[in-house]
């Protein structure tokens, strides 16, 4: 016979309430946020599929394409912090809606670039427009979830990267097959038909995404107060944050920055250049290239769903990180040594470990 102490009996309902609320928040918030992130990644990376035909039609060299792909991240990095400061003042619903409308219109506007200069300008503008989404959602999750549940919600959100890249290949390949329809190039249809849906989705965000617990119509006043109370208690119990100068003198911080830097180079090398590399394997249609491009991202989704669960302690995290980075390097080496479909196996090995770092 189990005897409940007064403390246990008192905390059991609180734990049940917390579990119920966390489940409700995940169901109500995360599906829409994941769809938004899928859409953003489609619009951020669709130039990878457009590269071959766009380069021919506009006379873009490989160097010009690489520069344009990278310029996106220049303005993206510069605008991230200001965007979050604005969002905190004006509210998440308004600001994320604004972000989606702006990036959707600019992404569709990529269909009208005329050459290198306009290509560079549009990529810079797109970086500014989309910059606030990821950090904004990370901030938004702090309005709802405690640290433990926030990690879980962030994991679900990052699955949007895998979903976007799995979908982008077949979808983009099919849109490129529209070449000649109404006198437009296939890459123009690609940008327009993947950009404008973001504007339509912005309306859904405006109608469905609450600014915080107090404005959520599907939360009772008691539940909203309970969420705010738990988050306030967590903030009050948090240790004092390190000074900025102390952080920059911490060797572990610099090591983490270095690891993440090379990791992101790997991710975006695969994203931006994989379709073009696959196109050299054989005489393939745009749709076939798109289908094959999705293969490594299926591996990435498997890795994202599997390996983070094993990181249950700092020592396991270090082991996973070591073997993950080693496997990524081996995969890229295999891909570089093979100009055939064996190279796709190498890219899949690399993709399998992409989210071990994140």
PDB file of N, CA and C in Angstrom, residues 163-212:
ATOM      1  N   UNK A 163      11.859  18.998 -42.750  1.00  0.00           N
ATOM      2  CA  UNK A 163      10.641  18.926 -43.559  1.00  0.00           C
ATOM      3  C   UNK A 163      10.740  19.827 -44.777  1.00  0.00           C
ATOM      4  N   UNK A 164      11.273  21.040 -44.586  1.00  0.00           N
ATOM      5  CA  UNK A 164      11.399  21.982 -45.699  1.00  0.00           C
ATOM      6  C   UNK A 164      12.300  21.431 -46.785  1.00  0.00           C
ATOM      7  N   UNK A 165      13.417  20.848 -46.397  1.00  0.00           N
ATOM      8  CA  UNK A 165      14.358  20.348 -47.392  1.00  0.00           C
ATOM      9  C   UNK A 165      13.894  19.049 -48.038  1.00  0.00           C
ATOM     10  N   UNK A 166      13.104  18.252 -47.314  1.00  0.00           N
ATOM     11  CA  UNK A 166      12.505  17.068 -47.927  1.00  0.00           C
ATOM     12  C   UNK A 166      11.476  17.485 -48.968  1.00  0.00           C
ATOM     13  N   UNK A 167      10.671  18.497 -48.642  1.00  0.00           N
ATOM     14  CA  UNK A 167       9.624  18.954 -49.558  1.00  0.00           C
ATOM     15  C   UNK A 167      10.167  19.796 -50.702  1.00  0.00           C
ATOM     16  N   UNK A 168      11.220  20.572 -50.427  1.00  0.00           N
ATOM     17  CA  UNK A 168      11.671  21.555 -51.416  1.00  0.00           C
ATOM     18  C   UNK A 168      12.151  20.911 -52.700  1.00  0.00           C
ATOM     19  N   UNK A 169      12.792  19.739 -52.601  1.00  0.00           N
ATOM     20  CA  UNK A 169      13.306  19.093 -53.803  1.00  0.00           C
ATOM     21  C   UNK A 169      12.214  18.708 -54.787  1.00  0.00           C
ATOM     22  N   UNK A 170      11.289  17.810 -54.395  1.00  0.00           N
ATOM     23  CA  UNK A 170      10.214  17.438 -55.321  1.00  0.00           C
ATOM     24  C   UNK A 170       9.329  18.612 -55.727  1.00  0.00           C
ATOM     25  N   UNK A 171       8.984  19.485 -54.766  1.00  0.00           N
ATOM     26  CA  UNK A 171       8.123  20.623 -55.080  1.00  0.00           C
ATOM     27  C   UNK A 171       8.815  21.580 -56.037  1.00  0.00           C
ATOM     28  N   UNK A 172      10.052  21.964 -55.711  1.00  0.00           N
ATOM     29  CA  UNK A 172      10.785  22.877 -56.574  1.00  0.00           C
ATOM     30  C   UNK A 172      11.053  22.284 -57.939  1.00  0.00           C
ATOM     31  N   UNK A 173      11.375  20.982 -57.971  1.00  0.00           N
ATOM     32  CA  UNK A 173      11.598  20.329 -59.262  1.00  0.00           C
ATOM     33  C   UNK A 173      10.354  20.353 -60.129  1.00  0.00           C
ATOM     34  N   UNK A 174       9.186  20.128 -59.516  1.00  0.00           N
ATOM     35  CA  UNK A 174       7.931  20.171 -60.272  1.00  0.00           C
ATOM     36  C   UNK A 174       7.651  21.577 -60.797  1.00  0.00           C
ATOM     37  N   UNK A 175       7.920  22.601 -59.986  1.00  0.00           N
ATOM     38  CA  UNK A 175       7.688  23.981 -60.430  1.00  0.00           C
ATOM     39  C   UNK A 175       8.647  24.375 -61.549  1.00  0.00           C
ATOM     40  N   UNK A 176       9.871  23.877 -61.514  1.00  0.00           N
ATOM     41  CA  UNK A 176      10.820  24.164 -62.594  1.00  0.00           C
ATOM     42  C   UNK A 176      10.364  23.553 -63.913  1.00  0.00           C
ATOM     43  N   UNK A 177       9.571  22.487 -63.841  1.00  0.00           N
ATOM     44  CA  UNK A 177       9.041  21.863 -65.056  1.00  0.00           C
ATOM     45  C   UNK A 177       7.997  22.747 -65.737  1.00  0.00           C
ATOM     46  N   UNK A 178       7.574  23.830 -65.078  1.00  0.00           N
ATOM     47  CA  UNK A 178       6.605  24.760 -65.682  1.00  0.00           C
ATOM     48  C   UNK A 178       7.273  25.737 -66.643  1.00  0.00           C
ATOM     49  N   UNK A 179       8.520  25.504 -66.967  1.00  0.00           N
ATOM     50  CA  UNK A 179       9.264  26.388 -67.867  1.00  0.00           C
ATOM     51  C   UNK A 179       8.499  26.605 -69.170  1.00  0.00           C
ATOM     52  N   UNK A 180       8.271  27.873 -69.512  1.00  0.00           N
ATOM     53  CA  UNK A 180       7.569  28.210 -70.742  1.00  0.00           C
ATOM     54  C   UNK A 180       6.099  28.516 -70.553  1.00  0.00           C
ATOM     55  N   UNK A 181       5.510  28.147 -69.416  1.00  0.00           N
ATOM     56  CA  UNK A 181       4.100  28.441 -69.164  1.00  0.00           C
ATOM     57  C   UNK A 181       3.910  29.953 -69.045  1.00  0.00           C
ATOM     58  N   UNK A 182       3.001  30.495 -69.847  1.00  0.00           N
ATOM     59  CA  UNK A 182       2.726  31.933 -69.901  1.00  0.00           C
ATOM     60  C   UNK A 182       3.982  32.755 -70.215  1.00  0.00           C
ATOM     61  N   UNK A 183       4.938  32.120 -70.860  1.00  0.00           N
ATOM     62  CA  UNK A 183       6.158  32.823 -71.247  1.00  0.00           C
ATOM     63  C   UNK A 183       7.157  33.022 -70.123  1.00  0.00           C
ATOM     64  N   UNK A 184       6.918  32.417 -68.988  1.00  0.00           N
ATOM     65  CA  UNK A 184       7.832  32.551 -67.845  1.00  0.00           C
ATOM     66  C   UNK A 184       8.800  31.376 -67.800  1.00  0.00           C
ATOM     67  N   UNK A 185       9.978  31.651 -67.236  1.00  0.00           N
ATOM     68  CA  UNK A 185      10.929  30.578 -66.977  1.00  0.00           C
ATOM     69  C   UNK A 185      10.472  29.766 -65.765  1.00  0.00           C
ATOM     70  N   UNK A 186      10.927  28.524 -65.694  1.00  0.00           N
ATOM     71  CA  UNK A 186      10.563  27.677 -64.563  1.00  0.00           C
ATOM     72  C   UNK A 186      11.006  28.263 -63.228  1.00  0.00           C
ATOM     73  N   UNK A 187      12.196  28.877 -63.200  1.00  0.00           N
ATOM     74  CA  UNK A 187      12.685  29.432 -61.930  1.00  0.00           C
ATOM     75  C   UNK A 187      11.845  30.618 -61.473  1.00  0.00           C
ATOM     76  N   UNK A 188      11.222  31.340 -62.428  1.00  0.00           N
ATOM     77  CA  UNK A 188      10.334  32.436 -62.044  1.00  0.00           C
ATOM     78  C   UNK A 188       9.079  31.897 -61.359  1.00  0.00           C
ATOM     79  N   UNK A 189       8.522  30.819 -61.925  1.00  0.00           N
ATOM     80  CA  UNK A 189       7.372  30.186 -61.283  1.00  0.00           C
ATOM     81  C   UNK A 189       7.743  29.666 -59.892  1.00  0.00           C
ATOM     82  N   UNK A 190       8.939  29.145 -59.768  1.00  0.00           N
ATOM     83  CA  UNK A 190       9.406  28.627 -58.480  1.00  0.00           C
ATOM     84  C   UNK A 190       9.367  29.705 -57.404  1.00  0.00           C
ATOM     85  N   UNK A 191       9.924  30.874 -57.713  1.00  0.00           N
ATOM     86  CA  UNK A 191       9.964  31.946 -56.714  1.00  0.00           C
ATOM     87  C   UNK A 191       8.567  32.475 -56.388  1.00  0.00           C
ATOM     88  N   UNK A 192       7.746  32.664 -57.401  1.00  0.00           N
ATOM     89  CA  UNK A 192       6.414  33.234 -57.174  1.00  0.00           C
ATOM     90  C   UNK A 192       5.521  32.268 -56.392  1.00  0.00           C
ATOM     91  N   UNK A 193       5.496  31.009 -56.809  1.00  0.00           N
ATOM     92  CA  UNK A 193       4.573  30.054 -56.199  1.00  0.00           C
ATOM     93  C   UNK A 193       5.059  29.518 -54.853  1.00  0.00           C
ATOM     94  N   UNK A 194       6.314  29.787 -54.494  1.00  0.00           N
ATOM     95  CA  UNK A 194       6.761  29.469 -53.141  1.00  0.00           C
ATOM     96  C   UNK A 194       6.813  30.706 -52.253  1.00  0.00           C
ATOM     97  N   UNK A 195       6.791  31.903 -52.865  1.00  0.00           N
ATOM     98  CA  UNK A 195       6.841  33.135 -52.087  1.00  0.00           C
ATOM     99  C   UNK A 195       5.477  33.633 -51.637  1.00  0.00           C
ATOM    100  N   UNK A 196       4.513  33.648 -52.551  1.00  0.00           N
ATOM    101  CA  UNK A 196       3.202  34.204 -52.220  1.00  0.00           C
ATOM    102  C   UNK A 196       2.439  33.421 -51.145  1.00  0.00           C
ATOM    103  N   UNK A 197       2.570  32.083 -51.062  1.00  0.00           N
ATOM    104  CA  UNK A 197       1.891  31.389 -49.961  1.00  0.00           C
ATOM    105  C   UNK A 197       2.303  31.878 -48.577  1.00  0.00           C
ATOM    106  N   UNK A 198       3.507  32.411 -48.439  1.00  0.00           N
ATOM    107  CA  UNK A 198       3.924  32.961 -47.143  1.00  0.00           C
ATOM    108  C   UNK A 198       3.064  34.158 -46.768  1.00  0.00           C
ATOM    109  N   UNK A 199       2.679  34.947 -47.766  1.00  0.00           N
ATOM    110  CA  UNK A 199       1.812  36.100 -47.514  1.00  0.00           C
ATOM    111  C   UNK A 199       0.438  35.620 -47.053  1.00  0.00           C
ATOM    112  N   UNK A 200      -0.071  34.564 -47.700  1.00  0.00           N
ATOM    113  CA  UNK A 200      -1.365  34.010 -47.295  1.00  0.00           C
ATOM    114  C   UNK A 200      -1.293  33.419 -45.888  1.00  0.00           C
ATOM    115  N   UNK A 201      -0.197  32.740 -45.585  1.00  0.00           N
ATOM    116  CA  UNK A 201      -0.040  32.148 -44.258  1.00  0.00           C
ATOM    117  C   UNK A 201       0.075  33.220 -43.181  1.00  0.00           C
ATOM    118  N   UNK A 202       0.566  34.393 -43.550  1.00  0.00           N
ATOM    119  CA  UNK A 202       0.669  35.495 -42.586  1.00  0.00           C
ATOM    120  C   UNK A 202      -0.706  35.849 -42.021  1.00  0.00           C
ATOM    121  N   UNK A 203      -1.748  35.738 -42.839  1.00  0.00           N
ATOM    122  CA  UNK A 203      -3.107  36.017 -42.365  1.00  0.00           C
ATOM    123  C   UNK A 203      -3.506  35.018 -41.278  1.00  0.00           C
ATOM    124  N   UNK A 204      -3.136  33.749 -41.469  1.00  0.00           N
ATOM    125  CA  UNK A 204      -3.437  32.722 -40.466  1.00  0.00           C
ATOM    126  C   UNK A 204      -2.706  33.032 -39.162  1.00  0.00           C
ATOM    127  N   UNK A 205      -1.440  33.453 -39.270  1.00  0.00           N
ATOM    128  CA  UNK A 205      -0.669  33.822 -38.081  1.00  0.00           C
ATOM    129  C   UNK A 205      -1.342  34.978 -37.353  1.00  0.00           C
ATOM    130  N   UNK A 206      -1.793  35.968 -38.097  1.00  0.00           N
ATOM    131  CA  UNK A 206      -2.445  37.133 -37.499  1.00  0.00           C
ATOM    132  C   UNK A 206      -3.718  36.740 -36.738  1.00  0.00           C
ATOM    133  N   UNK A 207      -4.450  35.775 -37.280  1.00  0.00           N
ATOM    134  CA  UNK A 207      -5.712  35.373 -36.667  1.00  0.00           C
ATOM    135  C   UNK A 207      -5.532  34.363 -35.524  1.00  0.00           C
ATOM    136  N   UNK A 208      -4.493  33.534 -35.608  1.00  0.00           N
ATOM    137  CA  UNK A 208      -4.405  32.386 -34.702  1.00  0.00           C
ATOM    138  C   UNK A 208      -3.305  32.460 -33.648  1.00  0.00           C
ATOM    139  N   UNK A 209      -2.276  33.282 -33.863  1.00  0.00           N
ATOM    140  CA  UNK A 209      -1.134  33.264 -32.946  1.00  0.00           C
ATOM    141  C   UNK A 209      -1.308  34.318 -31.856  1.00  0.00           C
ATOM    142  N   UNK A 210      -1.479  33.915 -30.604  1.00  0.00           N
ATOM    143  CA  UNK A 210      -1.615  34.903 -29.524  1.00  0.00           C
ATOM    144  C   UNK A 210      -0.263  35.482 -29.135  1.00  0.00           C
ATOM    145  N   UNK A 211      -0.278  36.701 -28.610  1.00  0.00           N
ATOM    146  CA  UNK A 211       0.967  37.339 -28.173  1.00  0.00           C
ATOM    147  C   UNK A 211       1.566  36.658 -26.950  1.00  0.00           C
ATOM    148  N   UNK A 212       0.717  36.109 -26.112  1.00  0.00           N
ATOM    149  CA  UNK A 212       1.190  35.460 -24.892  1.00  0.00           C
ATOM    150  C   UNK A 212       0.041  34.767 -24.197  1.00  0.00           C
TER     151      UNK A 212
END
